Amino acid sequence: MPSLSVVVPAYNEENRLPETLSRLTGFLNGCDYSAVEVIVVDDGSRDGTARLIEEQAQRDPRFKLIRNPGNRGKGYAVRHGMMKATGDWRLMTDADLSTPIEQLMALQKQAGAEKASVAIGSRAMNPKLIEKHQHWLRETGGRFFNVVMSVITGLPFRDTQCGFKLYRADAAEAVFSLQRLNGFSFDVEDIFIAVGLGFKVIEVPVAWFNAEGTKVTLGATARAFADLVGIRWNGWRGKYRKPVER
Ligand SMILES: Nc1nc2c(ncn2[C@@H]2O[C@H](COP(=O)(O)OP(=O)(O)O)[C@@H](O)[C@H]2O)c(=O)[nH]1
Ligand SMILES: [Mg+2]
């Protein structure tokens, strides 16, 4: 069996983390990976997020805390965690587990069956799996974002923004060393890079039980649209061929 890393970006998540940590523990105890680690990346939270993770790491050494130098954004946090991860397969998941962790098995199975290097969770493929929807405005906005995303980047995927994606180690190492964006459109950039490098990327339907308490602001959403143009532009200028100096 391969080993697994789970990367969780966390920004002011003290309310949503305790349940998440216990659900993750339950899953880890029952899964058959050869080794597991959960890397929770504190993105400059101003609440008790870091303390909660530290306590968890003391109780259970499979959990690790890493910290960003300040509030740098979800894209920075996921990249930071992925660069520290060591598993044969590396999953990123939102701290609220809106896509239940058990859905990893669907991604893993399909990646295996289709020999894919990257499997992205999608809310747009099987509406029956959406048990609890986002606010209708947010959901409509998300669909609109994906249409614009597809037109600008040429990527054929229907939902790039679900916070649940699985990378094989080689794809993760290549993609995250090239990722430049720190905000919410890093998902699109990563997929764009993966496809450009020739990795097989598949979209897999996953369940979604929307958790309350979104941290995505209007400003961050506007920024995400603007970043789409930047991704295309970077692609044309060959910026995704050489790892970023950090
Ligand atoms: N690093 C970082 N993570 C964030 C930020 N905002 C949200 N997140 C994380 O991104 C994930 C998804 O956030 P959430 O608010 O649930 O987004 P939504 O479900 O798409 O509305 C969670 O793990 C958050 O902790 C941020 O400014 N910085
Ligand atoms: Mg959420």
mmCIF file of C-alpha atoms and ligand atoms in Angstrom:
data_model
loop_
_atom_site.group_PDB
_atom_site.id
_atom_site.type_symbol
_atom_site.label_atom_id
_atom_site.label_comp_id
_atom_site.label_asym_id
_atom_site.label_seq_id
_atom_site.Cartn_x
_atom_site.Cartn_y
_atom_site.Cartn_z
ATOM 1 C CA MET A 1 0.000 0.000 0.000
ATOM 2 C CA PRO A 2 1.190 3.545 -0.720
ATOM 3 C CA SER A 3 1.593 6.250 1.921
ATOM 4 C CA LEU A 4 -0.639 9.303 2.262
ATOM 5 C CA SER A 5 -0.252 12.949 3.215
ATOM 6 C CA VAL A 6 -3.297 15.095 3.938
ATOM 7 C CA VAL A 7 -2.741 18.857 3.697
ATOM 8 C CA VAL A 8 -5.259 21.129 5.421
ATOM 9 C CA PRO A 9 -5.072 24.932 5.042
ATOM 10 C CA ALA A 10 -6.486 26.629 8.131
ATOM 11 C CA TYR A 11 -7.249 30.281 8.646
ATOM 12 C CA ASN A 12 -9.087 31.192 11.866
ATOM 13 C CA GLU A 13 -10.564 27.712 12.082
ATOM 14 C CA GLU A 14 -10.762 27.235 15.864
ATOM 15 C CA ASN A 15 -14.508 26.650 15.684
ATOM 16 C CA ARG A 16 -14.507 24.180 12.827
ATOM 17 C CA LEU A 17 -11.235 22.346 13.574
ATOM 18 C CA PRO A 18 -12.074 20.190 16.623
ATOM 19 C CA GLU A 19 -14.701 18.174 14.758
ATOM 20 C CA THR A 20 -12.460 17.998 11.697
ATOM 21 C CA LEU A 21 -9.511 16.660 13.702
ATOM 22 C CA SER A 22 -11.628 13.971 15.268
ATOM 23 C CA ARG A 23 -13.179 12.968 11.932
ATOM 24 C CA LEU A 24 -9.701 12.797 10.385
ATOM 25 C CA THR A 25 -8.443 10.650 13.272
ATOM 26 C CA GLY A 26 -11.310 8.218 12.801
ATOM 27 C CA PHE A 27 -10.569 7.962 9.105
ATOM 28 C CA LEU A 28 -6.817 7.463 9.606
ATOM 29 C CA ASN A 29 -7.443 4.697 12.115
ATOM 30 C CA GLY A 30 -9.493 2.759 9.607
ATOM 31 C CA CYS A 31 -7.641 3.356 6.346
ATOM 32 C CA ASP A 32 -5.065 1.013 4.815
ATOM 33 C CA TYR A 33 -2.316 3.336 3.691
ATOM 34 C CA SER A 34 1.151 2.145 4.735
ATOM 35 C CA ALA A 35 1.807 5.455 6.542
ATOM 36 C CA VAL A 36 -0.178 8.640 7.013
ATOM 37 C CA GLU A 37 0.530 12.223 8.003
ATOM 38 C CA VAL A 38 -1.808 15.198 8.308
ATOM 39 C CA ILE A 39 -0.135 18.557 7.772
ATOM 40 C CA VAL A 40 -2.275 21.420 9.000
ATOM 41 C CA VAL A 41 -1.022 24.772 7.755
ATOM 42 C CA ASP A 42 -1.871 27.705 9.980
ATOM 43 C CA ASP A 43 -2.171 30.735 7.730
ATOM 44 C CA GLY A 44 -1.488 33.443 10.291
ATOM 45 C CA SER A 45 -4.708 32.789 12.205
ATOM 46 C CA ARG A 46 -5.520 35.249 14.981
ATOM 47 C CA ASP A 47 -7.542 32.728 16.976
ATOM 48 C CA GLY A 48 -6.637 29.448 18.703
ATOM 49 C CA THR A 49 -6.073 27.486 15.475
ATOM 50 C CA ALA A 50 -2.335 26.888 16.010
ATOM 51 C CA ARG A 51 -2.815 25.851 19.628
ATOM 52 C CA LEU A 52 -5.491 23.317 18.683
ATOM 53 C CA ILE A 53 -3.235 21.734 16.080
ATOM 54 C CA GLU A 54 -0.265 21.679 18.441
ATOM 55 C CA GLU A 55 -2.316 19.883 21.084
ATOM 56 C CA GLN A 56 -3.492 17.398 18.483
ATOM 57 C CA ALA A 57 0.107 16.794 17.335
ATOM 58 C CA GLN A 58 1.128 16.070 20.935
ATOM 59 C CA ARG A 59 -1.665 13.538 21.299
ATOM 60 C CA ASP A 60 -1.137 11.993 17.877
ATOM 61 C CA PRO A 61 2.211 12.321 16.062
ATOM 62 C CA ARG A 62 0.559 11.662 12.713
ATOM 63 C CA PHE A 63 -0.590 15.300 12.904
ATOM 64 C CA LYS A 64 1.856 18.129 12.169
ATOM 65 C CA LEU A 65 1.552 21.876 12.433
ATOM 66 C CA ILE A 66 3.310 24.171 10.031
ATOM 67 C CA ARG A 67 2.900 27.936 10.048
ATOM 68 C CA ASN A 68 2.932 30.568 7.360
ATOM 69 C CA PRO A 69 4.854 33.774 8.107
ATOM 70 C CA GLY A 70 1.496 35.598 8.266
ATOM 71 C CA ASN A 71 -1.883 35.490 6.541
ATOM 72 C CA ARG A 72 -0.707 34.722 3.004
ATOM 73 C CA GLY A 73 -3.772 33.064 1.486
ATOM 74 C CA LYS A 74 -5.106 29.594 0.842
ATOM 75 C CA GLY A 75 -2.890 29.112 -2.217
ATOM 76 C CA TYR A 76 0.248 29.846 -0.212
ATOM 77 C CA ALA A 77 -0.916 27.583 2.602
ATOM 78 C CA VAL A 78 -1.655 24.590 0.398
ATOM 79 C CA ARG A 79 1.626 24.991 -1.481
ATOM 80 C CA HIS A 80 3.552 25.278 1.805
ATOM 81 C CA GLY A 81 1.968 22.083 3.103
ATOM 82 C CA MET A 82 2.407 20.196 -0.156
ATOM 83 C CA MET A 83 6.112 21.099 -0.309
ATOM 84 C CA LYS A 84 6.582 19.588 3.163
ATOM 85 C CA ALA A 85 4.490 16.492 2.446
ATOM 86 C CA THR A 86 6.214 13.157 1.901
ATOM 87 C CA GLY A 87 3.404 10.746 0.970
ATOM 88 C CA ASP A 88 3.155 8.766 -2.255
ATOM 89 C CA TRP A 89 -0.242 10.427 -2.628
ATOM 90 C CA ARG A 90 -1.064 13.903 -1.307
ATOM 91 C CA LEU A 91 -4.575 15.115 -0.648
ATOM 92 C CA MET A 92 -5.570 18.715 -0.023
ATOM 93 C CA THR A 93 -8.810 19.195 1.831
ATOM 94 C CA ASP A 94 -10.617 22.204 3.291
ATOM 95 C CA ALA A 95 -10.564 22.501 7.072
ATOM 96 C CA ASP A 96 -14.349 22.176 7.267
ATOM 97 C CA LEU A 97 -14.442 18.784 5.481
ATOM 98 C CA SER A 98 -17.364 19.955 3.337
ATOM 99 C CA THR A 99 -16.269 17.072 1.158
ATOM 100 C CA PRO A 100 -16.118 14.229 3.686
ATOM 101 C CA ILE A 101 -12.663 12.683 4.011
ATOM 102 C CA GLU A 102 -14.052 9.251 3.093
ATOM 103 C CA GLN A 103 -14.452 10.578 -0.473
ATOM 104 C CA LEU A 104 -10.697 10.182 -0.814
ATOM 105 C CA MET A 105 -11.331 6.550 -1.671
ATOM 106 C CA ALA A 106 -13.382 7.566 -4.732
ATOM 107 C CA LEU A 107 -10.511 9.761 -5.967
ATOM 108 C CA GLN A 108 -7.896 7.130 -5.207
ATOM 109 C CA LYS A 109 -9.857 4.379 -6.917
ATOM 110 C CA GLN A 110 -10.532 6.358 -10.069
ATOM 111 C CA ALA A 111 -6.971 7.679 -10.267
ATOM 112 C CA GLY A 112 -5.822 4.071 -10.120
ATOM 113 C CA ALA A 113 -8.328 2.845 -12.698
ATOM 114 C CA GLU A 114 -7.514 5.638 -15.148
ATOM 115 C CA LYS A 115 -3.808 5.837 -14.325
ATOM 116 C CA ALA A 116 -4.175 9.516 -13.507
ATOM 117 C CA SER A 117 -1.615 11.610 -11.610
ATOM 118 C CA VAL A 118 -4.133 14.134 -10.342
ATOM 119 C CA ALA A 119 -7.762 13.556 -9.324
ATOM 120 C CA ILE A 120 -9.877 16.607 -8.568
ATOM 121 C CA GLY A 121 -13.096 16.421 -6.579
ATOM 122 C CA SER A 122 -16.044 17.916 -8.431
ATOM 123 C CA ARG A 123 -19.455 19.129 -7.309
ATOM 124 C CA ALA A 124 -20.657 19.678 -10.859
ATOM 125 C CA MET A 125 -20.848 16.115 -12.127
ATOM 126 C CA ASN A 126 -23.421 14.407 -9.943
ATOM 127 C CA PRO A 127 -25.928 16.797 -8.314
ATOM 128 C CA LYS A 128 -27.335 13.904 -6.256
ATOM 129 C CA LEU A 129 -24.133 13.908 -4.200
ATOM 130 C CA ILE A 130 -24.649 17.507 -3.075
ATOM 131 C CA GLU A 131 -26.385 16.843 0.242
ATOM 132 C CA LYS A 132 -26.165 20.398 1.516
ATOM 133 C CA HIS A 133 -25.768 23.232 -0.956
ATOM 134 C CA GLN A 134 -23.836 26.477 -0.629
ATOM 135 C CA HIS A 135 -25.907 29.660 -0.545
ATOM 136 C CA TRP A 136 -27.546 29.874 -3.998
ATOM 137 C CA LEU A 137 -25.690 33.087 -4.839
ATOM 138 C CA ARG A 138 -22.362 31.471 -4.025
ATOM 139 C CA GLU A 139 -23.230 28.334 -5.969
ATOM 140 C CA THR A 140 -24.296 30.344 -9.026
ATOM 141 C CA GLY A 141 -21.175 32.480 -8.687
ATOM 142 C CA GLY A 142 -19.088 29.318 -8.585
ATOM 143 C CA ARG A 143 -20.659 28.012 -11.789
ATOM 144 C CA PHE A 144 -20.070 31.370 -13.475
ATOM 145 C CA PHE A 145 -16.447 31.340 -12.313
ATOM 146 C CA ASN A 146 -15.964 27.938 -13.882
ATOM 147 C CA VAL A 147 -17.417 29.027 -17.223
ATOM 148 C CA VAL A 148 -15.128 32.065 -17.291
ATOM 149 C CA MET A 149 -12.240 29.860 -16.135
ATOM 150 C CA SER A 150 -12.841 27.436 -18.981
ATOM 151 C CA VAL A 151 -13.033 30.181 -21.626
ATOM 152 C CA ILE A 152 -9.897 31.946 -20.410
ATOM 153 C CA THR A 153 -7.681 28.946 -19.680
ATOM 154 C CA GLY A 154 -9.103 26.406 -22.125
ATOM 155 C CA LEU A 155 -9.319 23.800 -19.340
ATOM 156 C CA PRO A 156 -12.253 21.390 -19.806
ATOM 157 C CA PHE A 157 -13.088 20.892 -16.115
ATOM 158 C CA ARG A 158 -16.479 21.728 -14.618
ATOM 159 C CA ASP A 159 -15.486 22.455 -11.019
ATOM 160 C CA THR A 160 -11.957 23.538 -10.219
ATOM 161 C CA GLN A 161 -12.830 25.148 -6.875
ATOM 162 C CA CYS A 162 -13.848 22.195 -4.751
ATOM 163 C CA GLY A 163 -11.248 22.074 -1.970
ATOM 164 C CA PHE A 164 -10.540 18.365 -2.376
ATOM 165 C CA LYS A 165 -7.770 17.248 -4.715
ATOM 166 C CA LEU A 166 -5.409 14.294 -4.839
ATOM 167 C CA TYR A 167 -1.902 14.429 -6.323
ATOM 168 C CA ARG A 168 0.577 11.654 -6.922
ATOM 169 C CA ALA A 169 3.940 12.625 -5.392
ATOM 170 C CA ASP A 170 5.705 13.344 -8.701
ATOM 171 C CA ALA A 171 2.863 15.557 -9.926
ATOM 172 C CA ALA A 172 2.680 17.384 -6.589
ATOM 173 C CA GLU A 173 6.401 18.098 -6.602
ATOM 174 C CA ALA A 174 6.354 19.407 -10.155
ATOM 175 C CA VAL A 175 3.168 21.444 -9.851
ATOM 176 C CA PHE A 176 3.737 23.088 -6.476
ATOM 177 C CA SER A 177 7.264 24.178 -7.345
ATOM 178 C CA LEU A 178 5.776 26.102 -10.280
ATOM 179 C CA GLN A 179 2.674 27.543 -8.588
ATOM 180 C CA ARG A 180 2.854 31.344 -8.281
ATOM 181 C CA LEU A 181 -0.557 32.418 -6.960
ATOM 182 C CA ASN A 182 -1.374 32.673 -3.259
ATOM 183 C CA GLY A 183 -5.107 33.368 -3.464
ATOM 184 C CA PHE A 184 -8.140 31.240 -4.272
ATOM 185 C CA SER A 185 -7.419 30.757 -7.992
ATOM 186 C CA PHE A 186 -4.311 28.724 -7.181
ATOM 187 C CA ASP A 187 -6.504 25.667 -7.864
ATOM 188 C CA VAL A 188 -6.902 26.706 -11.486
ATOM 189 C CA GLU A 189 -3.212 27.524 -11.784
ATOM 190 C CA ASP A 190 -2.193 24.115 -10.398
ATOM 191 C CA ILE A 191 -4.452 22.243 -12.823
ATOM 192 C CA PHE A 192 -3.269 24.423 -15.698
ATOM 193 C CA ILE A 193 0.338 23.594 -14.795
ATOM 194 C CA ALA A 194 -0.370 19.869 -14.358
ATOM 195 C CA VAL A 195 -2.085 19.616 -17.744
ATOM 196 C CA GLY A 196 0.697 21.677 -19.357
ATOM 197 C CA LEU A 197 3.304 19.286 -17.979
ATOM 198 C CA GLY A 198 1.428 16.337 -19.456
ATOM 199 C CA PHE A 199 0.088 14.827 -16.232
ATOM 200 C CA LYS A 200 -3.261 13.109 -16.581
ATOM 201 C CA VAL A 201 -5.867 15.055 -14.586
ATOM 202 C CA ILE A 202 -9.305 13.572 -13.999
ATOM 203 C CA GLU A 203 -12.440 15.068 -12.460
ATOM 204 C CA VAL A 204 -14.252 12.803 -10.017
ATOM 205 C CA PRO A 205 -17.745 13.452 -8.597
ATOM 206 C CA VAL A 206 -17.686 13.878 -4.810
ATOM 207 C CA ALA A 207 -20.217 14.459 -2.056
ATOM 208 C CA TRP A 208 -20.553 17.914 -0.521
ATOM 209 C CA PHE A 209 -22.174 18.838 2.790
ATOM 210 C CA ASN A 210 -21.596 22.563 2.861
ATOM 211 C CA ALA A 211 -20.244 23.747 6.210
ATOM 212 C CA GLU A 212 -21.327 27.171 7.455
ATOM 213 C CA GLY A 213 -18.836 29.888 8.148
ATOM 214 C CA THR A 214 -17.172 30.632 4.817
ATOM 215 C CA LYS A 215 -14.016 32.752 4.958
ATOM 216 C CA VAL A 216 -14.052 33.691 1.306
ATOM 217 C CA THR A 217 -14.585 37.452 0.909
ATOM 218 C CA LEU A 218 -15.932 39.442 -2.031
ATOM 219 C CA GLY A 219 -12.512 41.008 -2.538
ATOM 220 C CA ALA A 220 -10.853 37.586 -2.726
ATOM 221 C CA THR A 221 -13.465 36.509 -5.288
ATOM 222 C CA ALA A 222 -12.784 39.527 -7.504
ATOM 223 C CA ARG A 223 -9.091 38.794 -7.218
ATOM 224 C CA ALA A 224 -9.688 35.202 -8.316
ATOM 225 C CA PHE A 225 -11.317 36.372 -11.566
ATOM 226 C CA ALA A 226 -8.422 38.726 -12.278
ATOM 227 C CA ASP A 227 -5.930 35.934 -11.588
ATOM 228 C CA LEU A 228 -7.454 33.813 -14.368
ATOM 229 C CA VAL A 229 -6.097 36.239 -16.934
ATOM 230 C CA GLY A 230 -2.752 36.149 -15.154
ATOM 231 C CA ILE A 231 -2.618 32.349 -15.438
ATOM 232 C CA ARG A 232 -3.176 32.453 -19.197
ATOM 233 C CA TRP A 233 -0.640 35.240 -19.517
ATOM 234 C CA ASN A 234 1.972 33.363 -17.472
ATOM 235 C CA GLY A 235 1.354 30.303 -19.631
ATOM 236 C CA TRP A 236 2.045 32.270 -22.814
ATOM 237 C CA ARG A 237 5.173 33.796 -21.346
ATOM 238 C CA GLY A 238 6.528 30.367 -20.410
ATOM 239 C CA LYS A 239 6.443 31.105 -16.685
ATOM 240 C CA TYR A 240 5.360 27.569 -15.866
ATOM 241 C CA ARG A 241 8.523 25.939 -17.161
ATOM 242 C CA LYS A 242 10.973 26.871 -14.427
ATOM 243 C CA PRO A 243 10.433 26.519 -10.665
ATOM 244 C CA VAL A 244 9.885 29.800 -8.844
ATOM 245 C CA GLU A 245 12.870 30.952 -6.745
ATOM 246 C CA ARG A 246 11.662 31.257 -3.157
HETATM 247 N N1 LIG B 1 -4.743 30.048 4.128
HETATM 248 C C1 LIG B 1 -5.935 30.585 4.034
HETATM 249 N N2 LIG B 1 -6.883 29.730 4.032
HETATM 250 C C2 LIG B 1 -8.069 30.224 3.937
HETATM 251 C C3 LIG B 1 -8.330 31.600 3.853
HETATM 252 N N3 LIG B 1 -9.601 31.711 3.759
HETATM 253 C C4 LIG B 1 -10.068 30.436 3.794
HETATM 254 N N4 LIG B 1 -9.126 29.574 3.926
HETATM 255 C C5 LIG B 1 -9.173 28.118 4.043
HETATM 256 O O1 LIG B 1 -9.689 27.631 2.845
HETATM 257 C C6 LIG B 1 -10.553 26.554 3.113
HETATM 258 C C7 LIG B 1 -11.911 26.818 2.531
HETATM 259 O O2 LIG B 1 -12.440 27.928 3.160
HETATM 260 P P1 LIG B 1 -13.992 28.129 3.361
HETATM 261 O O3 LIG B 1 -14.145 29.396 4.096
HETATM 262 O O4 LIG B 1 -14.606 26.887 3.947
HETATM 263 O O5 LIG B 1 -14.444 28.283 1.864
HETATM 264 P P2 LIG B 1 -15.790 27.858 1.125
HETATM 265 O O6 LIG B 1 -16.257 26.562 1.682
HETATM 266 O O7 LIG B 1 -15.352 27.772 -0.303
HETATM 267 O O8 LIG B 1 -16.723 28.968 1.376
HETATM 268 C C8 LIG B 1 -10.556 26.377 4.618
HETATM 269 O O9 LIG B 1 -9.671 25.327 4.926
HETATM 270 C C9 LIG B 1 -10.082 27.708 5.142
HETATM 271 O O10 LIG B 1 -9.426 27.639 6.384
HETATM 272 C C10 LIG B 1 -7.269 32.497 3.868
HETATM 273 O O11 LIG B 1 -7.359 33.718 3.791
HETATM 274 N N5 LIG B 1 -6.085 31.922 3.983
HETATM 275 MG MG MG B 2 -16.110 25.599 3.275
#
